[in-house]
Structure formats: C-alpha cells, structure tokens
PDB file of C-alpha atoms in Angstrom:
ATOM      1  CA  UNK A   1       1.761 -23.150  28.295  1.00 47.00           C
ATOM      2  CA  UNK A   2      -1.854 -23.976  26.445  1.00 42.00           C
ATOM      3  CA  UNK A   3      -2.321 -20.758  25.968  1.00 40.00           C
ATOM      4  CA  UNK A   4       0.572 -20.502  24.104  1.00 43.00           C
ATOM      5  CA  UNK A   5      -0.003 -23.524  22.104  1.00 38.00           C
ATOM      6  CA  UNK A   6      -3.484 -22.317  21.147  1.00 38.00           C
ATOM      7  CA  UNK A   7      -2.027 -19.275  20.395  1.00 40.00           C
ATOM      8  CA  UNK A   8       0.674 -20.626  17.864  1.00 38.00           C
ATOM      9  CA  UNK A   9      -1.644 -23.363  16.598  1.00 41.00           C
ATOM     10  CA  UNK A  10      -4.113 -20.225  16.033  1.00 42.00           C
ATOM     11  CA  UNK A  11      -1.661 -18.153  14.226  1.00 44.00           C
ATOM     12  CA  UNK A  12      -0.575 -21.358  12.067  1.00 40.00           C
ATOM     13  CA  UNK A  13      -4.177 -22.493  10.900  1.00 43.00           C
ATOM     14  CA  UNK A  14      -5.016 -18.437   9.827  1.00 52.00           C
ATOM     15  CA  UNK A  15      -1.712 -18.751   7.762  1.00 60.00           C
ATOM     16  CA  UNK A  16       0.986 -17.416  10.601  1.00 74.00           C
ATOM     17  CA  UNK A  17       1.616 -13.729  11.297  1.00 87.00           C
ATOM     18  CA  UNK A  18       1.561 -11.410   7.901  1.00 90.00           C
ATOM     19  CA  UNK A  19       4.883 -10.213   6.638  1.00 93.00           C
ATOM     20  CA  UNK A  20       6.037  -7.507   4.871  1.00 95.00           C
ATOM     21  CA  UNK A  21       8.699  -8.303   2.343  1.00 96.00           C
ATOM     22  CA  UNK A  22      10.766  -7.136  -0.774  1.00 96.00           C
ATOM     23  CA  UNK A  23       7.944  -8.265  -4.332  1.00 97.00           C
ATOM     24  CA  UNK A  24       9.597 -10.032  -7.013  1.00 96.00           C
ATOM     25  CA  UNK A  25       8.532 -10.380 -10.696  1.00 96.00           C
ATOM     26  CA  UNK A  26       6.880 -13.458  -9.456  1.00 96.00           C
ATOM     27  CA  UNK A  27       4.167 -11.865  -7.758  1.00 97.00           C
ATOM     28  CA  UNK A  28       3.437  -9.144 -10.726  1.00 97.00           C
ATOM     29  CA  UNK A  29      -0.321 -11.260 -11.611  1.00 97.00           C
ATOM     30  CA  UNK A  30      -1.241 -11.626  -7.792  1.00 97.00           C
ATOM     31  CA  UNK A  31      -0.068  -7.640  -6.950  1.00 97.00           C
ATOM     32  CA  UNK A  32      -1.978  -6.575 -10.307  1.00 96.00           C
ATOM     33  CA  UNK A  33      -5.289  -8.823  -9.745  1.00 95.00           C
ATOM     34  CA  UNK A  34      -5.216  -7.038  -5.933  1.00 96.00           C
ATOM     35  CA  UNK A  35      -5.165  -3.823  -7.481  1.00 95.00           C
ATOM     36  CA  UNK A  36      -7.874  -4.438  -9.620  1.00 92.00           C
ATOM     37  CA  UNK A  37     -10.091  -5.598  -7.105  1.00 91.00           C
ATOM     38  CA  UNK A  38      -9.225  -1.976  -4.860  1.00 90.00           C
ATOM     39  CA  UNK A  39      -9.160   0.648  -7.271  1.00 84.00           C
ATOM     40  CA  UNK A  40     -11.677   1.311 -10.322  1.00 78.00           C
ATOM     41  CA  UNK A  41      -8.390   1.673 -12.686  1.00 79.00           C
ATOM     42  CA  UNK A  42      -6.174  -1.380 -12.025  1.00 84.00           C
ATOM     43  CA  UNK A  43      -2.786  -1.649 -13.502  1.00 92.00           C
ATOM     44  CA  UNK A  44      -2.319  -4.685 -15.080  1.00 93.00           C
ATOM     45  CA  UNK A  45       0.643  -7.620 -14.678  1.00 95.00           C
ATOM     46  CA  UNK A  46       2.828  -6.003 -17.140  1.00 96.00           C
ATOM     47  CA  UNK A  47       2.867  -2.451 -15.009  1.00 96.00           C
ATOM     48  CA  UNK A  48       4.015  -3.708 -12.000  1.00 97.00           C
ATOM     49  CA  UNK A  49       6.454  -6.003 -13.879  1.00 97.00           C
ATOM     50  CA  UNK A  50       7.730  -2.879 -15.799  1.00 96.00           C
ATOM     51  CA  UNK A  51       7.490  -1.079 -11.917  1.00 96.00           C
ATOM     52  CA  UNK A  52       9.485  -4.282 -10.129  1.00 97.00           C
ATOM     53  CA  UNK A  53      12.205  -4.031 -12.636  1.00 96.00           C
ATOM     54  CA  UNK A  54      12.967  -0.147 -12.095  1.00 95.00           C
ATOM     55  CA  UNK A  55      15.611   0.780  -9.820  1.00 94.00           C
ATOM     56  CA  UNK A  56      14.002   4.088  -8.753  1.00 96.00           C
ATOM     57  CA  UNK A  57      10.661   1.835  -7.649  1.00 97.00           C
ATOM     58  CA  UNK A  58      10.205   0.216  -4.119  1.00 97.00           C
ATOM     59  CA  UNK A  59       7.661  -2.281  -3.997  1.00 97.00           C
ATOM     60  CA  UNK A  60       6.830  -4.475  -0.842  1.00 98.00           C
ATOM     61  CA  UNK A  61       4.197  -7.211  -0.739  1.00 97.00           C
ATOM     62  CA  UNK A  62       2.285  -8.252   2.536  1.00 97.00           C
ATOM     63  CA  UNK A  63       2.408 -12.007   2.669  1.00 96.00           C
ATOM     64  CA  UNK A  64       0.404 -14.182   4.937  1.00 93.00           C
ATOM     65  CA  UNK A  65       1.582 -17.430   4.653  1.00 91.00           C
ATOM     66  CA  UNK A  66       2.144 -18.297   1.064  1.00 91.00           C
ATOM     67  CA  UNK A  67      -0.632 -15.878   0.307  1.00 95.00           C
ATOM     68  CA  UNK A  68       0.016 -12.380  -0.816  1.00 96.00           C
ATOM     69  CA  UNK A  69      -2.973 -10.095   1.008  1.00 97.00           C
ATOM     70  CA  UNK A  70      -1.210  -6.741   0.074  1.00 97.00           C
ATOM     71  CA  UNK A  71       0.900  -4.392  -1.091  1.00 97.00           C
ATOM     72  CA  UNK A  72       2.997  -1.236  -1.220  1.00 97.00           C
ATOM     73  CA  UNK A  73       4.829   0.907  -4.180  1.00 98.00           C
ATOM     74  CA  UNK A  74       6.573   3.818  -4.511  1.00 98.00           C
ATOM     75  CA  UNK A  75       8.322   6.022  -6.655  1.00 97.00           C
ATOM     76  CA  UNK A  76      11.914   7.794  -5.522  1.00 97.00           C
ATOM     77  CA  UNK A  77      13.382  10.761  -6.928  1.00 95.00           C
ATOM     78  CA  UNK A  78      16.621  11.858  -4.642  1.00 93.00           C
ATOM     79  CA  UNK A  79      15.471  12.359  -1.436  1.00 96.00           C
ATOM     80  CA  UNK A  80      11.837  12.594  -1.855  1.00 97.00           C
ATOM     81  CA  UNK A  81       9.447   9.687  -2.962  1.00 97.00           C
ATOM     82  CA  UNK A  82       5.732   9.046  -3.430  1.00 97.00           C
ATOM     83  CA  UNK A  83       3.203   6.208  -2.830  1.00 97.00           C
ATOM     84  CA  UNK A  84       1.511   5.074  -5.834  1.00 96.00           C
ATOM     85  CA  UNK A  85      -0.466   2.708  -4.312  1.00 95.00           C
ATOM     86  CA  UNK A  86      -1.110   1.045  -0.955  1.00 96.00           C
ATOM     87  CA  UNK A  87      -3.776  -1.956  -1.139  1.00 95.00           C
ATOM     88  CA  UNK A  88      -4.856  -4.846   1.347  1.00 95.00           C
ATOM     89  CA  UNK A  89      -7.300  -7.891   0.218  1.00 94.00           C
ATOM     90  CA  UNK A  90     -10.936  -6.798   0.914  1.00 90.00           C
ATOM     91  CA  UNK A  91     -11.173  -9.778   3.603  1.00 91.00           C
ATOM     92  CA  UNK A  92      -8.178  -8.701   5.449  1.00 91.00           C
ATOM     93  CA  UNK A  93      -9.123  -4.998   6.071  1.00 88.00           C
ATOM     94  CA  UNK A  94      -9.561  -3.958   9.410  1.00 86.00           C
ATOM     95  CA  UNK A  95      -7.133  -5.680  11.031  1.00 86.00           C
ATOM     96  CA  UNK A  96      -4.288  -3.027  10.828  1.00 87.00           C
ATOM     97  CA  UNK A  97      -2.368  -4.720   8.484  1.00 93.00           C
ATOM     98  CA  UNK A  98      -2.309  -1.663   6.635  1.00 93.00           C
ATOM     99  CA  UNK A  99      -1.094   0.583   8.976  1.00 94.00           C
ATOM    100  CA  UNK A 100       1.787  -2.346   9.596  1.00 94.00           C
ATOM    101  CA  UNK A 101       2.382  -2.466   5.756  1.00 95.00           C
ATOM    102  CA  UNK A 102       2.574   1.463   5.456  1.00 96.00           C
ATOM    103  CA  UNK A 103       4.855   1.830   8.040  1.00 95.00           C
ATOM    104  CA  UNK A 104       7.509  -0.655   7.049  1.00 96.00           C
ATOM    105  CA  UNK A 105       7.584   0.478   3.813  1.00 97.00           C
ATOM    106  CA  UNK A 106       7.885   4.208   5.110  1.00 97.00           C
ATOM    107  CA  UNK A 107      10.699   2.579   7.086  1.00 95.00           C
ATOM    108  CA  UNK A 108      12.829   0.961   4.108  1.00 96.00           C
ATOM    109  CA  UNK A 109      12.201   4.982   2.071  1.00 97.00           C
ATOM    110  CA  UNK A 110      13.605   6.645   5.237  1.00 96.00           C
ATOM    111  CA  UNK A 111      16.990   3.894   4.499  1.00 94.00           C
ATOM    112  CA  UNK A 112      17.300   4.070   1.199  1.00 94.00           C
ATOM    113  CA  UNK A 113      17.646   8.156   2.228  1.00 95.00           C
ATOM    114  CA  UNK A 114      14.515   9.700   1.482  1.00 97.00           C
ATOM    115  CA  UNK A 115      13.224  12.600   3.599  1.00 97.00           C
ATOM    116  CA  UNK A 116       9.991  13.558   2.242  1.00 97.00           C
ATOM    117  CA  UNK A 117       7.052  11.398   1.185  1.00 98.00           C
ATOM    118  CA  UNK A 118       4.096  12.514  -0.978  1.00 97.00           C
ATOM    119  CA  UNK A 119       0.711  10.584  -2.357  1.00 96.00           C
ATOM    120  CA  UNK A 120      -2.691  11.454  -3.254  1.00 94.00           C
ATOM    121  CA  UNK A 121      -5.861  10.301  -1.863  1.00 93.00           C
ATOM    122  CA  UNK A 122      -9.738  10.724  -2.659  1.00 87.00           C
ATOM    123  CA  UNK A 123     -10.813  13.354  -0.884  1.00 86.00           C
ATOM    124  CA  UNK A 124     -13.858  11.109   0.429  1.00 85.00           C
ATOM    125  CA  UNK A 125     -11.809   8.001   1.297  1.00 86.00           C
ATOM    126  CA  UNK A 126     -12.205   8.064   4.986  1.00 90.00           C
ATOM    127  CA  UNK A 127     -10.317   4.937   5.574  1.00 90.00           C
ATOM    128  CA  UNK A 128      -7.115   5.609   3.406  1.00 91.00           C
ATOM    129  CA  UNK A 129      -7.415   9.234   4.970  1.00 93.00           C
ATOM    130  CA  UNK A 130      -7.127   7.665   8.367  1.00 94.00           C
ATOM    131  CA  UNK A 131      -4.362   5.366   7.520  1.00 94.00           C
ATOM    132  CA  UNK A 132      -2.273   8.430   6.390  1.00 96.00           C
ATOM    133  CA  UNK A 133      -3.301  10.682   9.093  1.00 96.00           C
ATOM    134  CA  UNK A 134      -2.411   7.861  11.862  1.00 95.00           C
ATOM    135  CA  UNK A 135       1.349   7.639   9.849  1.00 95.00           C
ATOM    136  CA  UNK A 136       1.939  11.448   9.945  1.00 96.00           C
ATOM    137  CA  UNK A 137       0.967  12.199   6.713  1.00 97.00           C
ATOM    138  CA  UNK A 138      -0.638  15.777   6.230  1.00 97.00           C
ATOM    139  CA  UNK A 139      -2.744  17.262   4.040  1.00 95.00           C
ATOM    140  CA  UNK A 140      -0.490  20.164   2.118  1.00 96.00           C
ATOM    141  CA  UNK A 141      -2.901  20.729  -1.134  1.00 91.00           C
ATOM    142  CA  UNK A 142      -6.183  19.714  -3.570  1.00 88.00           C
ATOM    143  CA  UNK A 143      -6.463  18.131  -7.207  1.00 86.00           C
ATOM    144  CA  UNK A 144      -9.755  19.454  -8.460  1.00 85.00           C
ATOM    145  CA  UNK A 145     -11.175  16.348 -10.333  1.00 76.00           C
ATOM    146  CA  UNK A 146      -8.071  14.162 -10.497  1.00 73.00           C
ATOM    147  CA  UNK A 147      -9.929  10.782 -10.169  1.00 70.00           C
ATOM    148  CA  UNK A 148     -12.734   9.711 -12.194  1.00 68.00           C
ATOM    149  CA  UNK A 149     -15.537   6.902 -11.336  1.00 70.00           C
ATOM    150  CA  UNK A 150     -16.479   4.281 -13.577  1.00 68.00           C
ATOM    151  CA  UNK A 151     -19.784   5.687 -14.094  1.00 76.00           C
ATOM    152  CA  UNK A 152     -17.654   9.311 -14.935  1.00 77.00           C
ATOM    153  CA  UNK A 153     -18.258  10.847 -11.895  1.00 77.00           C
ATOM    154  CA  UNK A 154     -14.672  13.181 -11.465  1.00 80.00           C
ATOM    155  CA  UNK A 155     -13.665  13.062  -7.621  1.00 81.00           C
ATOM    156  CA  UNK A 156     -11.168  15.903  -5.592  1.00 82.00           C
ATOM    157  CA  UNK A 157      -7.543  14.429  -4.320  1.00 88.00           C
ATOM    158  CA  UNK A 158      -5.838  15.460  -1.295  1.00 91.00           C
ATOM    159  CA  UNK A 159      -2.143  16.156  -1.958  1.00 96.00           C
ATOM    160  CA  UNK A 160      -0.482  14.488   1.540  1.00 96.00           C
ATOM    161  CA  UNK A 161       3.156  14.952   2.788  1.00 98.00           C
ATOM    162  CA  UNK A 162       5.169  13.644   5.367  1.00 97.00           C
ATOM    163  CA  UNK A 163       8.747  14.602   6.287  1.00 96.00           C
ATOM    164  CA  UNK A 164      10.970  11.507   7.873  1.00 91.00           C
ATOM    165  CA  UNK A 165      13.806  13.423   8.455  1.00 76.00           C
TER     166      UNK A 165
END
C-alpha cells in the first residue's frame, strides 16, 4: 500500500503520467516554440495554426500535466500519410515518450484509414533513426542534400515507409 502511495504521490509531483491528445489552436505558440528549440528551421505559431485548422492534418500534442513536452503532425492524402514532424522537450528525451507519442499517433492514421506512412529523416540522426526503426518504419530511398545546417552545411535524408495495413 506505501508503495503505491509513493508511487502516485511520485507520478503527481513530476506532473502525472504524459498523455497523448488531439492539439488545439491553443497550443499553436507552445507546439511552434518546441519546434524551434528541435530543429534548425522552426515553423512558427502561425504554421501550425494554419496546420491545426486543415482537415487533411493530424496533429497530437504530448501533455504532462498542464505542460505540453511534445508533439506529433502529419499530413494525409487518401490512404497514405506522412510525418512532418515528431519532437519531445530536450529535458524529457530518453524516457520513451517518443516512442509512446509515435505510436499513438500511428494508431489514430491507421483509424482515420490510412495504410501507408512516409517521413524523412537525417541520414545521421541516430536517435530519430532508432525511434522509426523500433516503430517499423524502413528505409525505402535517399534525398541527396535535402536538409541544410545553419552554418550551410547540406545533409542526406532517408526516405522511411511503413505499411499499417
């Protein structure tokens, strides 16, 4: 019975287990000032406003407490769809919560009747490589020089599918 107080009381005072919920147009600043701080290009508050009021867009946020820590979005075109972008809070990484996030969201594309999921990744980003691989994503192509650094550097993409069906 302690054990399971210190366990609740645990969870509570870290902000309770994280969730992974439907975004609103409320959380466009908080999604947009998370991408910024993961990617070197972040979209801004009026992109994912623009992206949370389009019907062919699925965006999820990963909430701990009355914090948002993450998020998902993707695109859908018939039965196929692609991640735009997955990102988690620098101080939460490494806790899974990613893997959780990608697979829920994979979860609500499989409903809404897509059967095939794309995305591309830096070819050197071990972790997001990882994260895919663990979800069943494979590699299926290369984009010579699709991202580019701040300091101009031009990095490879990996072209990733998975099938749900």
């Amino acid at each position: 019975m302690m054990s399971q107080i210190r366990s609740w009381f645990g969870g509570w005072w870290r902000g309770g287990a994280a969730v992974v919920e439907p975004a609103t147009q409320r959380d466009a600043a908080r999604l947009a000032q998370l991408h910024g701080a993961s990617f070197h290009r972040g979209w801004g508050e009026a992109e994912f406003e623009t992206m949370l009021s389009e019907r062919n867009t699925l965006v999820h946020r990963l909430r701990q407490g009355r914090k948002i820590i993450g998020f998902a979005v993707s695109r859908l075109a018939a039965d196929e769809a692609e991640i735009l972008s997955i990102a988690v809070a620098a101080d939460q990484r490494g806790r899974g919560l990613s893997h959780n996030l990608l697979l829920t969201h994979l979860g609500h594309l499989a409903g809404r009747g897509v059967r095939t999921i794309f995305l591309e990744v830096e070819e050197n980003n071990q972790p997001a490589r990882r994260l895919y691989e663990r979800a069943g994503f494979a590699v299926v192509g290369r984009r010579e020089r699709y991202y580019r650094e701040a300091n101009g550097e031009q990095l490879n993409a990996l072209l990733m599918r998975r099938d749900l069906s």
